[in-house]
């Protein structure tokens, strides 16, 4: 696409200067007000989620989550706890709570239940406002279509009246309402959709890393190493006991 030259820009400048945002907003009719509320909500929630995921995955926190999993998988739970304390985000908080609650048990099934419970608790903050953003993505175009239908109905009513023959601009007002609301609703949905897709991908990766930490901790408490030796010693001691003589 060729770049806009100075002459074309100068020709469009008067048209741009004549755009009245207030008049444009009013031309959309009453549907513009709920659409405006949705747009403000979308911007606020997008900023909140962007800050949350920057804190969760920024500054090498994803690498620290991998370090926690690696230490736990190797059976070094103290090292995993130290790595978790260095992370002030969702991964560190999850790992510390998980390690604290499994410290008194060596049962893998109990560890899995504890990890599942903690993951469900963390899911609330990880997927926060996801349903609201999907509702905005769906509702904004529908409200725009509602405005379109309202504007067309208004135009046809004016066409049936005698005022249309006197002032054709009245009919143009209904058509403007139909076009403006549709455009505004689509813009809100599109602007909300792309951040939501990014947040959804972050949430999926976050839940996957929490699952990896849980699996590593659960694997570390399976009887092996010292626990396996102890279990083997107990088995040998039982087998070494003399059997009673048969009568």
mmCIF file of C-alpha atoms in Angstrom:
data_model
loop_
_atom_site.group_PDB
_atom_site.id
_atom_site.type_symbol
_atom_site.label_atom_id
_atom_site.label_comp_id
_atom_site.label_asym_id
_atom_site.label_seq_id
_atom_site.Cartn_x
_atom_site.Cartn_y
_atom_site.Cartn_z
ATOM 1 C CA UNK A 1 0.000 0.000 0.000
ATOM 2 C CA UNK A 2 1.526 3.360 -1.000
ATOM 3 C CA UNK A 3 2.263 5.809 1.784
ATOM 4 C CA UNK A 4 -0.051 8.763 2.196
ATOM 5 C CA UNK A 5 1.566 11.842 0.714
ATOM 6 C CA UNK A 6 1.364 15.323 2.196
ATOM 7 C CA UNK A 7 -1.346 16.458 -0.230
ATOM 8 C CA UNK A 8 -3.656 13.572 0.670
ATOM 9 C CA UNK A 9 -3.098 14.150 4.390
ATOM 10 C CA UNK A 10 -3.837 17.842 4.010
ATOM 11 C CA UNK A 11 -7.042 16.965 2.161
ATOM 12 C CA UNK A 12 -8.185 14.662 4.963
ATOM 13 C CA UNK A 13 -7.204 16.998 7.796
ATOM 14 C CA UNK A 14 -10.345 19.175 7.546
ATOM 15 C CA UNK A 15 -12.540 16.043 7.584
ATOM 16 C CA UNK A 16 -10.748 14.676 10.651
ATOM 17 C CA UNK A 17 -11.052 18.022 12.404
ATOM 18 C CA UNK A 18 -14.799 18.044 11.765
ATOM 19 C CA UNK A 19 -15.363 14.730 13.574
ATOM 20 C CA UNK A 20 -17.360 15.371 16.727
ATOM 21 C CA UNK A 21 -16.942 12.456 19.083
ATOM 22 C CA UNK A 22 -19.934 13.470 21.145
ATOM 23 C CA UNK A 23 -22.164 13.759 18.111
ATOM 24 C CA UNK A 24 -20.842 10.450 16.791
ATOM 25 C CA UNK A 25 -21.614 8.785 20.121
ATOM 26 C CA UNK A 26 -25.121 10.236 20.276
ATOM 27 C CA UNK A 27 -25.827 9.137 16.715
ATOM 28 C CA UNK A 28 -25.586 5.515 17.875
ATOM 29 C CA UNK A 29 -28.610 5.854 20.130
ATOM 30 C CA UNK A 30 -29.178 4.267 23.502
ATOM 31 C CA UNK A 31 -27.226 1.106 22.677
ATOM 32 C CA UNK A 32 -24.001 3.101 22.819
ATOM 33 C CA UNK A 33 -24.269 3.453 26.601
ATOM 34 C CA UNK A 34 -24.094 -0.268 27.433
ATOM 35 C CA UNK A 35 -21.412 -0.604 24.778
ATOM 36 C CA UNK A 36 -19.444 2.159 26.479
ATOM 37 C CA UNK A 37 -19.778 0.332 29.818
ATOM 38 C CA UNK A 38 -18.476 -2.857 28.204
ATOM 39 C CA UNK A 39 -15.531 -1.027 26.665
ATOM 40 C CA UNK A 40 -14.519 0.548 29.992
ATOM 41 C CA UNK A 41 -14.828 -2.815 31.746
ATOM 42 C CA UNK A 42 -12.775 -4.499 29.047
ATOM 43 C CA UNK A 43 -9.955 -1.961 29.327
ATOM 44 C CA UNK A 44 -9.889 -2.189 33.138
ATOM 45 C CA UNK A 45 -9.822 -5.995 33.202
ATOM 46 C CA UNK A 46 -7.218 -6.149 30.441
ATOM 47 C CA UNK A 47 -4.901 -3.890 32.418
ATOM 48 C CA UNK A 48 -5.430 -5.925 35.594
ATOM 49 C CA UNK A 49 -4.696 -9.222 33.845
ATOM 50 C CA UNK A 50 -1.668 -7.787 32.044
ATOM 51 C CA UNK A 51 -0.178 -6.658 35.362
ATOM 52 C CA UNK A 52 -0.943 -10.045 36.945
ATOM 53 C CA UNK A 53 0.765 -12.051 34.223
ATOM 54 C CA UNK A 54 3.706 -9.686 34.082
ATOM 55 C CA UNK A 55 4.232 -10.337 37.799
ATOM 56 C CA UNK A 56 3.700 -14.085 37.338
ATOM 57 C CA UNK A 57 5.918 -14.673 34.282
ATOM 58 C CA UNK A 58 8.164 -11.639 34.140
ATOM 59 C CA UNK A 59 11.677 -11.437 35.505
ATOM 60 C CA UNK A 60 12.575 -15.087 34.942
ATOM 61 C CA UNK A 61 9.836 -16.516 37.154
ATOM 62 C CA UNK A 62 9.020 -19.197 34.607
ATOM 63 C CA UNK A 63 12.640 -20.386 34.809
ATOM 64 C CA UNK A 64 12.426 -20.491 38.605
ATOM 65 C CA UNK A 65 9.311 -22.676 38.306
ATOM 66 C CA UNK A 66 11.356 -25.106 36.208
ATOM 67 C CA UNK A 67 14.117 -25.020 38.838
ATOM 68 C CA UNK A 68 11.595 -25.886 41.565
ATOM 69 C CA UNK A 69 10.356 -28.854 39.537
ATOM 70 C CA UNK A 70 13.898 -30.045 38.831
ATOM 71 C CA UNK A 71 14.953 -29.902 42.486
ATOM 72 C CA UNK A 72 11.800 -31.677 43.626
ATOM 73 C CA UNK A 73 12.122 -34.370 40.959
ATOM 74 C CA UNK A 74 15.675 -35.042 42.139
ATOM 75 C CA UNK A 75 14.397 -35.537 45.677
ATOM 76 C CA UNK A 76 16.043 -32.370 46.990
ATOM 77 C CA UNK A 77 12.962 -30.953 48.698
ATOM 78 C CA UNK A 78 14.968 -28.513 50.825
ATOM 79 C CA UNK A 79 16.554 -27.071 47.692
ATOM 80 C CA UNK A 80 13.130 -26.935 46.058
ATOM 81 C CA UNK A 81 11.831 -25.033 49.069
ATOM 82 C CA UNK A 82 14.707 -22.546 48.830
ATOM 83 C CA UNK A 83 14.030 -22.021 45.130
ATOM 84 C CA UNK A 84 10.344 -21.494 45.877
ATOM 85 C CA UNK A 85 11.136 -18.864 48.513
ATOM 86 C CA UNK A 86 13.061 -16.872 45.893
ATOM 87 C CA UNK A 87 9.902 -16.622 43.773
ATOM 88 C CA UNK A 88 7.268 -14.212 45.063
ATOM 89 C CA UNK A 89 4.752 -15.172 42.365
ATOM 90 C CA UNK A 90 2.147 -17.876 41.990
ATOM 91 C CA UNK A 91 4.713 -20.665 41.513
ATOM 92 C CA UNK A 92 6.623 -19.939 44.687
ATOM 93 C CA UNK A 93 3.488 -19.621 46.794
ATOM 94 C CA UNK A 94 2.103 -22.872 45.380
ATOM 95 C CA UNK A 95 5.322 -24.835 45.893
ATOM 96 C CA UNK A 96 5.879 -23.613 49.456
ATOM 97 C CA UNK A 97 2.325 -24.456 50.466
ATOM 98 C CA UNK A 98 2.565 -27.849 48.797
ATOM 99 C CA UNK A 99 5.881 -28.713 50.452
ATOM 100 C CA UNK A 100 4.626 -27.562 53.840
ATOM 101 C CA UNK A 101 1.518 -29.713 53.633
ATOM 102 C CA UNK A 102 3.297 -32.851 52.447
ATOM 103 C CA UNK A 103 6.109 -32.546 54.990
ATOM 104 C CA UNK A 104 4.201 -34.706 57.464
ATOM 105 C CA UNK A 105 3.199 -37.401 54.959
ATOM 106 C CA UNK A 106 5.065 -39.695 52.598
ATOM 107 C CA UNK A 107 1.986 -41.110 50.896
ATOM 108 C CA UNK A 108 1.959 -40.331 47.135
ATOM 109 C CA UNK A 109 -1.823 -40.569 46.977
ATOM 110 C CA UNK A 110 -2.153 -37.971 49.743
ATOM 111 C CA UNK A 111 0.328 -35.724 47.937
ATOM 112 C CA UNK A 112 -1.713 -35.913 44.739
ATOM 113 C CA UNK A 113 -4.883 -34.979 46.614
ATOM 114 C CA UNK A 114 -3.136 -32.058 48.319
ATOM 115 C CA UNK A 115 -1.671 -30.845 45.016
ATOM 116 C CA UNK A 116 -5.060 -31.029 43.312
ATOM 117 C CA UNK A 117 -6.659 -29.027 46.109
ATOM 118 C CA UNK A 118 -3.966 -26.342 45.963
ATOM 119 C CA UNK A 119 -4.180 -26.163 42.156
ATOM 120 C CA UNK A 120 -7.920 -25.588 42.346
ATOM 121 C CA UNK A 121 -7.350 -22.831 44.876
ATOM 122 C CA UNK A 122 -4.782 -21.191 42.586
ATOM 123 C CA UNK A 123 -7.085 -21.531 39.566
ATOM 124 C CA UNK A 124 -9.281 -18.737 40.902
ATOM 125 C CA UNK A 125 -6.533 -16.128 40.557
ATOM 126 C CA UNK A 126 -5.075 -17.674 37.396
ATOM 127 C CA UNK A 127 -8.367 -17.675 35.453
ATOM 128 C CA UNK A 128 -9.790 -14.576 37.126
ATOM 129 C CA UNK A 129 -12.111 -12.462 34.936
ATOM 130 C CA UNK A 130 -11.830 -14.961 32.074
ATOM 131 C CA UNK A 131 -15.581 -15.518 32.009
ATOM 132 C CA UNK A 132 -16.204 -11.764 32.085
ATOM 133 C CA UNK A 133 -13.928 -11.151 29.111
ATOM 134 C CA UNK A 134 -15.567 -13.925 27.082
ATOM 135 C CA UNK A 135 -18.962 -12.434 27.908
ATOM 136 C CA UNK A 136 -17.815 -9.037 26.633
ATOM 137 C CA UNK A 137 -16.476 -10.624 23.444
ATOM 138 C CA UNK A 138 -19.868 -12.243 22.850
ATOM 139 C CA UNK A 139 -22.175 -9.491 24.082
ATOM 140 C CA UNK A 140 -20.576 -6.489 22.359
ATOM 141 C CA UNK A 141 -21.340 -7.588 18.761
ATOM 142 C CA UNK A 142 -24.828 -8.681 19.816
ATOM 143 C CA UNK A 143 -25.512 -5.266 21.300
ATOM 144 C CA UNK A 144 -24.181 -3.738 18.092
ATOM 145 C CA UNK A 145 -26.604 -5.840 16.066
ATOM 146 C CA UNK A 146 -29.395 -4.780 18.412
ATOM 147 C CA UNK A 147 -28.520 -1.176 17.668
ATOM 148 C CA UNK A 148 -28.522 -1.978 13.981
ATOM 149 C CA UNK A 149 -32.020 -3.429 14.174
ATOM 150 C CA UNK A 150 -33.176 -0.470 16.260
ATOM 151 C CA UNK A 151 -31.788 2.010 13.740
ATOM 152 C CA UNK A 152 -33.348 0.240 10.762
ATOM 153 C CA UNK A 153 -36.732 0.085 12.506
ATOM 154 C CA UNK A 154 -36.459 3.776 13.209
ATOM 155 C CA UNK A 155 -35.620 4.516 9.572
ATOM 156 C CA UNK A 156 -38.578 2.506 8.235
ATOM 157 C CA UNK A 157 -40.936 4.226 10.636
ATOM 158 C CA UNK A 158 -39.747 7.580 9.402
ATOM 159 C CA UNK A 159 -40.143 6.475 5.794
ATOM 160 C CA UNK A 160 -43.815 5.799 6.497
ATOM 161 C CA UNK A 161 -44.279 9.248 7.951
ATOM 162 C CA UNK A 162 -44.705 12.550 6.169
ATOM 163 C CA UNK A 163 -41.617 13.961 7.887
ATOM 164 C CA UNK A 164 -39.322 11.875 5.673
ATOM 165 C CA UNK A 165 -40.399 13.774 2.590
ATOM 166 C CA UNK A 166 -39.763 17.088 4.316
ATOM 167 C CA UNK A 167 -36.456 16.227 6.077
ATOM 168 C CA UNK A 168 -34.553 13.222 4.638
ATOM 169 C CA UNK A 169 -31.866 13.664 7.310
ATOM 170 C CA UNK A 170 -34.253 12.053 9.808
ATOM 171 C CA UNK A 171 -33.999 8.793 7.869
ATOM 172 C CA UNK A 172 -30.221 9.177 7.691
ATOM 173 C CA UNK A 173 -30.154 9.366 11.484
ATOM 174 C CA UNK A 174 -31.620 5.873 11.771
ATOM 175 C CA UNK A 175 -29.139 4.508 9.245
ATOM 176 C CA UNK A 176 -26.289 6.174 11.146
ATOM 177 C CA UNK A 177 -27.483 4.545 14.363
ATOM 178 C CA UNK A 178 -27.483 1.159 12.634
ATOM 179 C CA UNK A 179 -23.930 1.516 11.299
ATOM 180 C CA UNK A 180 -22.301 3.158 14.336
ATOM 181 C CA UNK A 181 -23.488 0.612 16.895
ATOM 182 C CA UNK A 182 -22.399 -2.328 14.764
ATOM 183 C CA UNK A 183 -18.955 -0.846 14.238
ATOM 184 C CA UNK A 184 -18.530 0.035 17.924
ATOM 185 C CA UNK A 185 -19.601 -3.428 19.074
ATOM 186 C CA UNK A 186 -17.212 -5.149 16.669
ATOM 187 C CA UNK A 187 -14.319 -2.926 17.722
ATOM 188 C CA UNK A 188 -14.910 -3.755 21.410
ATOM 189 C CA UNK A 189 -15.060 -7.490 20.679
ATOM 190 C CA UNK A 190 -11.897 -7.472 18.555
ATOM 191 C CA UNK A 191 -9.906 -5.340 20.996
ATOM 192 C CA UNK A 192 -10.931 -7.666 23.852
ATOM 193 C CA UNK A 193 -10.380 -10.909 21.942
ATOM 194 C CA UNK A 194 -6.641 -10.627 21.351
ATOM 195 C CA UNK A 195 -5.633 -9.867 24.967
ATOM 196 C CA UNK A 196 -7.967 -12.624 26.167
ATOM 197 C CA UNK A 197 -6.264 -15.146 23.881
ATOM 198 C CA UNK A 198 -2.881 -14.117 25.294
ATOM 199 C CA UNK A 199 -4.146 -14.383 28.881
ATOM 200 C CA UNK A 200 -5.658 -17.788 28.143
ATOM 201 C CA UNK A 201 -2.335 -19.087 26.850
ATOM 202 C CA UNK A 202 -0.562 -17.760 29.962
ATOM 203 C CA UNK A 203 -3.137 -19.492 32.175
ATOM 204 C CA UNK A 204 -2.687 -22.811 30.366
ATOM 205 C CA UNK A 205 1.094 -22.628 30.724
ATOM 206 C CA UNK A 206 0.795 -21.662 34.386
ATOM 207 C CA UNK A 207 -1.508 -24.577 35.200
ATOM 208 C CA UNK A 208 0.827 -26.900 33.312
ATOM 209 C CA UNK A 209 3.816 -25.752 35.395
ATOM 210 C CA UNK A 210 1.843 -26.183 38.615
ATOM 211 C CA UNK A 211 1.021 -29.706 37.490
ATOM 212 C CA UNK A 212 4.706 -30.354 36.791
ATOM 213 C CA UNK A 213 5.669 -29.138 40.273
ATOM 214 C CA UNK A 214 2.985 -31.357 41.795
ATOM 215 C CA UNK A 215 4.167 -34.411 39.863
ATOM 216 C CA UNK A 216 7.788 -33.772 40.853
ATOM 217 C CA UNK A 217 6.936 -33.472 44.542
ATOM 218 C CA UNK A 218 4.734 -36.575 44.386
ATOM 219 C CA UNK A 219 7.533 -38.539 42.700
ATOM 220 C CA UNK A 220 10.030 -37.457 45.343
ATOM 221 C CA UNK A 221 8.017 -39.013 48.155
ATOM 222 C CA UNK A 222 7.633 -42.406 46.458
ATOM 223 C CA UNK A 223 9.562 -44.878 48.622
ATOM 224 C CA UNK A 224 13.130 -44.761 47.302
ATOM 225 C CA UNK A 225 16.501 -43.863 48.572
ATOM 226 C CA UNK A 226 16.396 -43.793 52.352
ATOM 227 C CA UNK A 227 12.717 -44.775 52.456
ATOM 228 C CA UNK A 228 13.320 -47.743 50.148
ATOM 229 C CA UNK A 229 16.249 -48.921 52.233
ATOM 230 C CA UNK A 230 14.117 -48.670 55.344
ATOM 231 C CA UNK A 231 11.291 -50.633 53.686
ATOM 232 C CA UNK A 232 13.783 -53.250 52.469
ATOM 233 C CA UNK A 233 15.271 -53.560 55.968
ATOM 234 C CA UNK A 234 11.834 -54.043 57.468
ATOM 235 C CA UNK A 235 11.064 -56.754 54.924
ATOM 236 C CA UNK A 236 14.340 -58.555 55.643
ATOM 237 C CA UNK A 237 13.789 -58.393 59.382
ATOM 238 C CA UNK A 238 10.351 -59.928 58.952
ATOM 239 C CA UNK A 239 11.704 -62.687 56.746
ATOM 240 C CA UNK A 240 14.532 -63.394 59.213
ATOM 241 C CA UNK A 241 12.112 -64.175 62.075
ATOM 242 C CA UNK A 242 12.085 -67.938 62.837
ATOM 243 C CA UNK A 243 8.930 -69.721 61.853
ATOM 244 C CA UNK A 244 7.155 -71.667 64.585
ATOM 245 C CA UNK A 245 7.652 -75.427 64.434
ATOM 246 C CA UNK A 246 4.811 -77.344 62.966
ATOM 247 C CA UNK A 247 2.913 -79.418 65.466
#
